[in-house]
mmCIF file of C-alpha atoms in Angstrom:
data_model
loop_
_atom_site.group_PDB
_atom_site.id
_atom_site.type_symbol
_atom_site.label_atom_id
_atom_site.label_comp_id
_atom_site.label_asym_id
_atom_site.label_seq_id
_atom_site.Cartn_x
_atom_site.Cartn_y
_atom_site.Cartn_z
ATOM 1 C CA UNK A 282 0.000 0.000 0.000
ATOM 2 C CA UNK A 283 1.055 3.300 -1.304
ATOM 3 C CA UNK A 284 -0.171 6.807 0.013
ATOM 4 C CA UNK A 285 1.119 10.461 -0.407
ATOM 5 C CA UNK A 286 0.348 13.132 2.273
ATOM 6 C CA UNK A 287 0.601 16.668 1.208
ATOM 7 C CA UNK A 288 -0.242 19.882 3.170
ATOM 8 C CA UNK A 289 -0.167 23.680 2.940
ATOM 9 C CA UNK A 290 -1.368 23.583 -0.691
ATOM 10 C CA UNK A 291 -2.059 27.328 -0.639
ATOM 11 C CA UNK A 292 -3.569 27.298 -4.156
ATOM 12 C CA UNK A 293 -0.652 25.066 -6.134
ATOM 13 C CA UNK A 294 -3.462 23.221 -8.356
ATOM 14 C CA UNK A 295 -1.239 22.473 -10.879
ATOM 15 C CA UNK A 296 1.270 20.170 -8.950
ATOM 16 C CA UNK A 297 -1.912 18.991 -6.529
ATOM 17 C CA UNK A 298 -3.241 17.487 -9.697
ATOM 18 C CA UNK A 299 -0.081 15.003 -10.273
ATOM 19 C CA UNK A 300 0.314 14.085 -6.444
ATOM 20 C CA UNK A 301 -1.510 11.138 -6.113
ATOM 21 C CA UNK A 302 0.199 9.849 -9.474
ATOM 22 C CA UNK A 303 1.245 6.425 -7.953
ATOM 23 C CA UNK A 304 -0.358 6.022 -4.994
ATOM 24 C CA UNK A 305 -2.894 4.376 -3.964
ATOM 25 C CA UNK A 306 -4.530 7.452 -2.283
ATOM 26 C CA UNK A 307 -4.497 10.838 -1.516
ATOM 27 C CA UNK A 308 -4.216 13.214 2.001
ATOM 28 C CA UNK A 309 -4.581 16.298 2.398
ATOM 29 C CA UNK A 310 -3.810 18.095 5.848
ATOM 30 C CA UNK A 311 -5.262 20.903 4.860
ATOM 31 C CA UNK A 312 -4.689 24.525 4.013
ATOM 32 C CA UNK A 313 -5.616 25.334 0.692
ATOM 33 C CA UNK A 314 -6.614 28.099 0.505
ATOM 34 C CA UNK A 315 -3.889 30.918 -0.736
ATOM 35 C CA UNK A 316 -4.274 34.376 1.136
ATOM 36 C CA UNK A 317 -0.452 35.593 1.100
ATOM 37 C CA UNK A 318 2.633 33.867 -0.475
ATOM 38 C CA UNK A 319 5.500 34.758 2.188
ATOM 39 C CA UNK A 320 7.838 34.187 -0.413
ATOM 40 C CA UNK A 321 6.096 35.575 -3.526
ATOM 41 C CA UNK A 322 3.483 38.984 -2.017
ATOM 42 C CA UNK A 323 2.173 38.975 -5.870
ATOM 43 C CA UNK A 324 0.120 35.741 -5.093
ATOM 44 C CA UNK A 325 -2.347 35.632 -3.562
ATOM 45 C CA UNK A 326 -5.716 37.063 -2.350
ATOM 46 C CA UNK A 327 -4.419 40.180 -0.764
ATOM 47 C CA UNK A 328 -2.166 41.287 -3.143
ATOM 48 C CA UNK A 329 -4.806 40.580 -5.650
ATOM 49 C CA UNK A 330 -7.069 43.165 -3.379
ATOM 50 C CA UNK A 331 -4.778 45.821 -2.294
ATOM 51 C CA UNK A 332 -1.631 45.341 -4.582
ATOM 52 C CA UNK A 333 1.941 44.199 -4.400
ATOM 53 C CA UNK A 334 3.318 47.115 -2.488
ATOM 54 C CA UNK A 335 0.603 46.584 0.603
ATOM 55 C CA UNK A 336 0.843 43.070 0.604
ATOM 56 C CA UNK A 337 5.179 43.893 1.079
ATOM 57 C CA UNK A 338 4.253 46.241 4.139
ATOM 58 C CA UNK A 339 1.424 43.380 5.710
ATOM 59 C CA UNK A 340 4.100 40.862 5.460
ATOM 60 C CA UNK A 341 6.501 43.346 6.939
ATOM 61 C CA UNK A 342 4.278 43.585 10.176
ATOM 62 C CA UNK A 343 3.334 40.443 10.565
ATOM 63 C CA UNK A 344 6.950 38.828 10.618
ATOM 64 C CA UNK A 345 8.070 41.534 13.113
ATOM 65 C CA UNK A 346 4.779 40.407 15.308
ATOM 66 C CA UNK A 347 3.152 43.877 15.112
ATOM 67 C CA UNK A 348 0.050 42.196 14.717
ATOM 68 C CA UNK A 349 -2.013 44.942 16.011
ATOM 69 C CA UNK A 350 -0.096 47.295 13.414
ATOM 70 C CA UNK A 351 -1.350 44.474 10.565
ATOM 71 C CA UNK A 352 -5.003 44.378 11.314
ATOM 72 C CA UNK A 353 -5.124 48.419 11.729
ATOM 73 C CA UNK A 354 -3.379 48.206 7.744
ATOM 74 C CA UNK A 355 -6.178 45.609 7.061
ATOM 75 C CA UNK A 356 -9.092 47.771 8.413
ATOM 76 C CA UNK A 357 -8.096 50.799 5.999
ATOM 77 C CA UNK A 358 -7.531 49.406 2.998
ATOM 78 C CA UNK A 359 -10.926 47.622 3.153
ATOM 79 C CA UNK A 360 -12.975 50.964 4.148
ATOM 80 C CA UNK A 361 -10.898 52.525 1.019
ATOM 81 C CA UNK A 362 -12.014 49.300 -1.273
ATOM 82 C CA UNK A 363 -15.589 49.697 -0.138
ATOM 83 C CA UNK A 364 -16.532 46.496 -0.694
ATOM 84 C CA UNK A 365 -17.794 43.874 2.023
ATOM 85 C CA UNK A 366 -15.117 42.201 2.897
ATOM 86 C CA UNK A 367 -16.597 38.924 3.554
ATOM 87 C CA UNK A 368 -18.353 38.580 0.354
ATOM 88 C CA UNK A 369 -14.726 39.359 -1.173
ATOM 89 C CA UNK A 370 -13.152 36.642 0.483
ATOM 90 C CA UNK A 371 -15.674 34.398 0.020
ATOM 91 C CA UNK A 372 -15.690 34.622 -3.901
ATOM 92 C CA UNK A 373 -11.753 34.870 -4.210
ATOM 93 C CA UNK A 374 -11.751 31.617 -1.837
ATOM 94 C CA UNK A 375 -14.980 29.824 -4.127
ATOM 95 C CA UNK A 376 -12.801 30.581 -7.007
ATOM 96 C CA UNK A 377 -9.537 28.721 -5.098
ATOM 97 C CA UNK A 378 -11.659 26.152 -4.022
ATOM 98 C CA UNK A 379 -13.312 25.228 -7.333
ATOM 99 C CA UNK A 380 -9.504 24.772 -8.541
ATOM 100 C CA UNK A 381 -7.884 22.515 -6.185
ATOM 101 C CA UNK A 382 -11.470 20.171 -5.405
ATOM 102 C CA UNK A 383 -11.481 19.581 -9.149
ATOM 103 C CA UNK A 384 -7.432 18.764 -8.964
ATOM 104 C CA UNK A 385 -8.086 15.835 -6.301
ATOM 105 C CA UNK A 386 -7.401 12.320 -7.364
ATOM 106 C CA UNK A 387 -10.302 9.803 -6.617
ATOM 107 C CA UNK A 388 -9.646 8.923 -3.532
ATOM 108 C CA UNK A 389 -8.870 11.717 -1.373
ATOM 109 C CA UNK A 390 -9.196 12.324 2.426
ATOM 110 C CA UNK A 391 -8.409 15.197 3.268
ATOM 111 C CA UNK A 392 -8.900 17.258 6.690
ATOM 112 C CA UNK A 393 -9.003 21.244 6.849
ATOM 113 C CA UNK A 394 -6.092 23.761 7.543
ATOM 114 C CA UNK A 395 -6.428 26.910 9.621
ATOM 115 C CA UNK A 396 -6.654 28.909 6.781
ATOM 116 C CA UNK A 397 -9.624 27.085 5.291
ATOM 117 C CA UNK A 398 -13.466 28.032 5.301
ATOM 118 C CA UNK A 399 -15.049 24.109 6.838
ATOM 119 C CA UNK A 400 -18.472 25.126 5.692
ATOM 120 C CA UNK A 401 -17.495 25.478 2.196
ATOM 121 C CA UNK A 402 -16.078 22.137 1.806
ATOM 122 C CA UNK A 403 -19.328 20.124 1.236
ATOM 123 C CA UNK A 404 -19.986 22.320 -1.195
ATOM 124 C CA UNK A 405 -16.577 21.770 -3.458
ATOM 125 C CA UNK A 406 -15.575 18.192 -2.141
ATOM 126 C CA UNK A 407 -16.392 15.908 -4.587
ATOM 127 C CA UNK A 408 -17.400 12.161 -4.747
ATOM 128 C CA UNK A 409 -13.711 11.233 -4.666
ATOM 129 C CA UNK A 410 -13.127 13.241 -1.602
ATOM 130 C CA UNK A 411 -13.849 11.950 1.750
ATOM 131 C CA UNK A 412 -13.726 14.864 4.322
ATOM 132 C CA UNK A 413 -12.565 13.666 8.039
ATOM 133 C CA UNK A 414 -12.064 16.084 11.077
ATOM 134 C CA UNK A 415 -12.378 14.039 14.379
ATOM 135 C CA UNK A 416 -13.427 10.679 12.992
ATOM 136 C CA UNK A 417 -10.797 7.637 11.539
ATOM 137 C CA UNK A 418 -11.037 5.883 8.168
ATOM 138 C CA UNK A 419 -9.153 2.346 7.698
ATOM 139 C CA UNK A 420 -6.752 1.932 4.593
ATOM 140 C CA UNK A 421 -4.681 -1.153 3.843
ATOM 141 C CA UNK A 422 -5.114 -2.383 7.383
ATOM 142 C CA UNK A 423 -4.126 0.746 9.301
ATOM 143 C CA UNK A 424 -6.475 3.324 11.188
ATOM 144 C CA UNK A 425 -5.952 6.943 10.181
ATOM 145 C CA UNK A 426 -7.478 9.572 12.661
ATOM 146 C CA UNK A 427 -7.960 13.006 11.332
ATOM 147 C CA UNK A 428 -7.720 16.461 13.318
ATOM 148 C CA UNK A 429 -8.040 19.352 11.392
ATOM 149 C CA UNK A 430 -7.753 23.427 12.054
ATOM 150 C CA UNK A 431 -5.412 25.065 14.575
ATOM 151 C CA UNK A 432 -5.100 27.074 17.923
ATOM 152 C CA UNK A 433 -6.319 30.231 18.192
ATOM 153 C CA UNK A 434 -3.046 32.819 17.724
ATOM 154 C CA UNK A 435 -3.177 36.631 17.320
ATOM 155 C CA UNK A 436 -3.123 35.575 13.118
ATOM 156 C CA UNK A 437 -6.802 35.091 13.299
ATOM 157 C CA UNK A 438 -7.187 32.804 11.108
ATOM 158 C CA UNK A 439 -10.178 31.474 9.778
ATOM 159 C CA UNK A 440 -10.519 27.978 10.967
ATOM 160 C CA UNK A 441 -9.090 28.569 15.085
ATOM 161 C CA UNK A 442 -10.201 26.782 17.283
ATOM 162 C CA UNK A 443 -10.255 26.607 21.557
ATOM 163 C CA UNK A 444 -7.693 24.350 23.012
ATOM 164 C CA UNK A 445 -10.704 22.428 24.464
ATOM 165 C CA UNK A 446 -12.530 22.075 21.077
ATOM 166 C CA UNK A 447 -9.340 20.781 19.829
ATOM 167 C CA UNK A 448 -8.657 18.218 22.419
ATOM 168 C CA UNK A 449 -11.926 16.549 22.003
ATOM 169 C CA UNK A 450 -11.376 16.054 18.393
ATOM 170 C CA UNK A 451 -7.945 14.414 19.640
ATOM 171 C CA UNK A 452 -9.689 12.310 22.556
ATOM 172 C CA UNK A 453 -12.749 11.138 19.778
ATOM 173 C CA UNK A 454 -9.617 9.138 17.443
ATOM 174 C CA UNK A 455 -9.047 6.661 20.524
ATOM 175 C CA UNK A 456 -6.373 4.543 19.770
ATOM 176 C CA UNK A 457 -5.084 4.773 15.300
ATOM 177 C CA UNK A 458 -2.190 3.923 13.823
ATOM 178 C CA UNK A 459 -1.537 7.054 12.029
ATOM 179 C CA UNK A 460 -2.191 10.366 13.525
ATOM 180 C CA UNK A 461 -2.914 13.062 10.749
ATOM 181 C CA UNK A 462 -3.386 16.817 11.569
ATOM 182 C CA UNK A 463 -2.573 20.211 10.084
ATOM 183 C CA UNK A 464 -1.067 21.388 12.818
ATOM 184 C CA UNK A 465 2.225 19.292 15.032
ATOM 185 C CA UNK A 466 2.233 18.146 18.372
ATOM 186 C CA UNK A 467 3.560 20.688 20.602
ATOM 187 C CA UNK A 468 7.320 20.367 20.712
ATOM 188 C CA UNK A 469 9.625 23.312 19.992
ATOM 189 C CA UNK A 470 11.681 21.481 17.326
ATOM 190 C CA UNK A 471 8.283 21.093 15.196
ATOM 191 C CA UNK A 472 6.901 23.979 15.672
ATOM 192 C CA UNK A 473 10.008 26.551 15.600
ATOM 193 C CA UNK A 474 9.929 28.403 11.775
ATOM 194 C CA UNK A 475 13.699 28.467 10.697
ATOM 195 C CA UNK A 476 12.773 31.641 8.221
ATOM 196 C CA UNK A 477 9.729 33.506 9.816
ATOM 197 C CA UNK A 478 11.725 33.012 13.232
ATOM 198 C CA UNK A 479 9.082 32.514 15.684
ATOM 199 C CA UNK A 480 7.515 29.333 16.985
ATOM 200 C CA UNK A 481 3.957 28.247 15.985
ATOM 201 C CA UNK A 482 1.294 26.920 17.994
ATOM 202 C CA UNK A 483 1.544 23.087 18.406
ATOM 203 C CA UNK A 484 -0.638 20.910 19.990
ATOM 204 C CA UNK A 485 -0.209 19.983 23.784
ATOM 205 C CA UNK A 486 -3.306 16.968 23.120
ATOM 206 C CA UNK A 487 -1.488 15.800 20.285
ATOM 207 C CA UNK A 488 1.678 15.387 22.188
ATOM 208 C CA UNK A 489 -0.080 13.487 24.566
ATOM 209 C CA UNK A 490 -2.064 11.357 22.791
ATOM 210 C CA UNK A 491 1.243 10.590 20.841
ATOM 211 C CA UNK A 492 2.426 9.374 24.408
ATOM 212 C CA UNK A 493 -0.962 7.583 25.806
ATOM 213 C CA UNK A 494 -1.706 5.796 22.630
ATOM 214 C CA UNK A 495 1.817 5.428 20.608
ATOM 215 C CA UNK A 496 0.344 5.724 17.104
ATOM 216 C CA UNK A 497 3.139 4.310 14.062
ATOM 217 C CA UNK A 498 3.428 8.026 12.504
ATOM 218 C CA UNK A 499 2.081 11.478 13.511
ATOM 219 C CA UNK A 500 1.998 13.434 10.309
ATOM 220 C CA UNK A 501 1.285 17.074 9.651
ATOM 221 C CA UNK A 502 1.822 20.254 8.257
ATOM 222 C CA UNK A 503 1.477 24.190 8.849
ATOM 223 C CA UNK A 504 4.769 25.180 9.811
ATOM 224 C CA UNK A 505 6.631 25.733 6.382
ATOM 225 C CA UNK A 506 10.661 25.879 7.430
ATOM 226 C CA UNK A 507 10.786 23.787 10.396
ATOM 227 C CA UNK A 508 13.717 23.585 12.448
ATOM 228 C CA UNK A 509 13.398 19.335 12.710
ATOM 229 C CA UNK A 510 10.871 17.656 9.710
ATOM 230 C CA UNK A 511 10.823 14.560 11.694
ATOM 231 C CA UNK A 512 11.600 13.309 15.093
ATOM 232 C CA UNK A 513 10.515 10.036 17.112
ATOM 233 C CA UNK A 514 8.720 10.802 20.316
ATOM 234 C CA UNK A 515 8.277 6.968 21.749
ATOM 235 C CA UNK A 516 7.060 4.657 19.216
ATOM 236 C CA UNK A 517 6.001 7.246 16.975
ATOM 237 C CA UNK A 518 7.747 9.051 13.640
ATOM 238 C CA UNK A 519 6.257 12.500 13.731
ATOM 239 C CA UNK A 520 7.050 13.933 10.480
ATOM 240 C CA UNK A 521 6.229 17.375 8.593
ATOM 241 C CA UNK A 522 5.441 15.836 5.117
ATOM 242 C CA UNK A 523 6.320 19.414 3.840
ATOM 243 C CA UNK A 524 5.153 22.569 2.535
ATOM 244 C CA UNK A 525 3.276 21.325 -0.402
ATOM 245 C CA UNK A 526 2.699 25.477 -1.999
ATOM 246 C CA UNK A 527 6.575 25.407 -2.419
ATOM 247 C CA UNK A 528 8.263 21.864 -3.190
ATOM 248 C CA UNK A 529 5.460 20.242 -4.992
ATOM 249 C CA UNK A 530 6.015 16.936 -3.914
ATOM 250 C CA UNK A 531 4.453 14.693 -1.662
ATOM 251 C CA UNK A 532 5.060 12.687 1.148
ATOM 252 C CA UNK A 533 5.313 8.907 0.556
ATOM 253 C CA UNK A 534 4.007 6.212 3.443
ATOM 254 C CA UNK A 535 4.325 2.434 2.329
ATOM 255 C CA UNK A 536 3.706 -0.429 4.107
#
């Protein structure tokens, strides 16, 4: 049995398309949806809003953690737009969404990324698609458990959730073999960004759930240049299968 894990699309249809090319299915951890390119501040929704130039001074404030600074930029430039700013994002995200759904290989599971929009999925998930967020699916003879979102941070992100909420998704897996998520288990080497230089919010009930129930692989996503892409905690092989928007290539699991 073949599978390939990807994560942090953030609207790369084109190479999402040829991932599951030799597998025998497809994950998806989530985060499709393509907002701001860190790397590239043409791409994405903003920039296609408010321009190259704002989208350089957003990412400015953001990485120096005036976040307060960021959503004060964010509030003017949509009173100068005069548009509602929901409906925007809603139609720029539709349009994302309509992309990468079609792009999925039959089958796909797939859980959401704190950057998607969870109502939206059963609109643009196909047949193919199975969508999982607190529930397990069995493939070739192994349980997969599926947590999807984040934490809530001072990002704001669309799909943030409570620690609490979170931990009950965690607690509803029981006992699976593989242990996918969008976000890792809360341990500094996962969660530490090597470029944006600041940690990200990991999971405390993933880390202990990795520990209580000593799942073969944790696998996840969400922080792009992590400072360790795999570790072994226990039994387990947590690994970041990679940020999907930039390398293009999937992560392989046989057995």
């Amino acid at each position: 049995m073949r599978v390939h894990v990807v994560s942090d699309v953030h609207g790369n249809a084109e190479d999402l398309a040829k991932a599951g090319e030799g597998a025998d299915a497809l994950i998806c951890l989530g985060d499709l949806v393509l907002f701001l390119d860190y790397a590239d501040h043409s791409r994405g929704i903003f920039p296609d809003l408010f321009g190259v130039e704002n989208a350089d001074r957003l990412v400015e404030l953001r990485t120096a953690r005036r976040f307060d600074e960021a959503r004060d930029l964010g509030r003017r430039l949509w009173a100068e737009l005069d548009v509602d700013r929901d409906t925007a994002i809603e139609a720029a995200v539709r349009r994302q969404y309509a992309e990468l759904f079609a792009a999925f290989p039959n089958p796909t599971y797939a859980t959401y990324g704190n950057v998607d929009i969870p109502r939206l999925w059963t609109e643009f998930a196909g047949p193919g698609t199975t969508v999982l967020d607190g529930q397990r699916v069995e493939l070739g003879g192994l349980t997969f458990g599926f947590v999807g979102g984040g934490l809530r941070t001072p990002m704001r992100t669309p799909y943030e959730i409570s620690d609490e909420e979170y931990a009950a998704k965690v607690e509803a897996l029981g006992d699976v073999d593989v242990l996918c998520s969008h976000i890792p288990p809360d341990v500094p080497e996962l969660t530490y960004d090597t470029v944006a230089r600041r940690f990200e919010r990991g999971s405390r009930a993933l880390l202990d759930a990795i520990r209580r129930t000593r799942p073969r692989y944790a696998l996840f996503g969400h922080v792009h240049q992590p400072l360790a892409r795999r570790m072994r905690i226990a039994a387990t092989e947590c690994v970041n299968v990679g940020h999907f928007a930039s390398t293009g290539r999937p992560f392989a699991l046989e057995w």
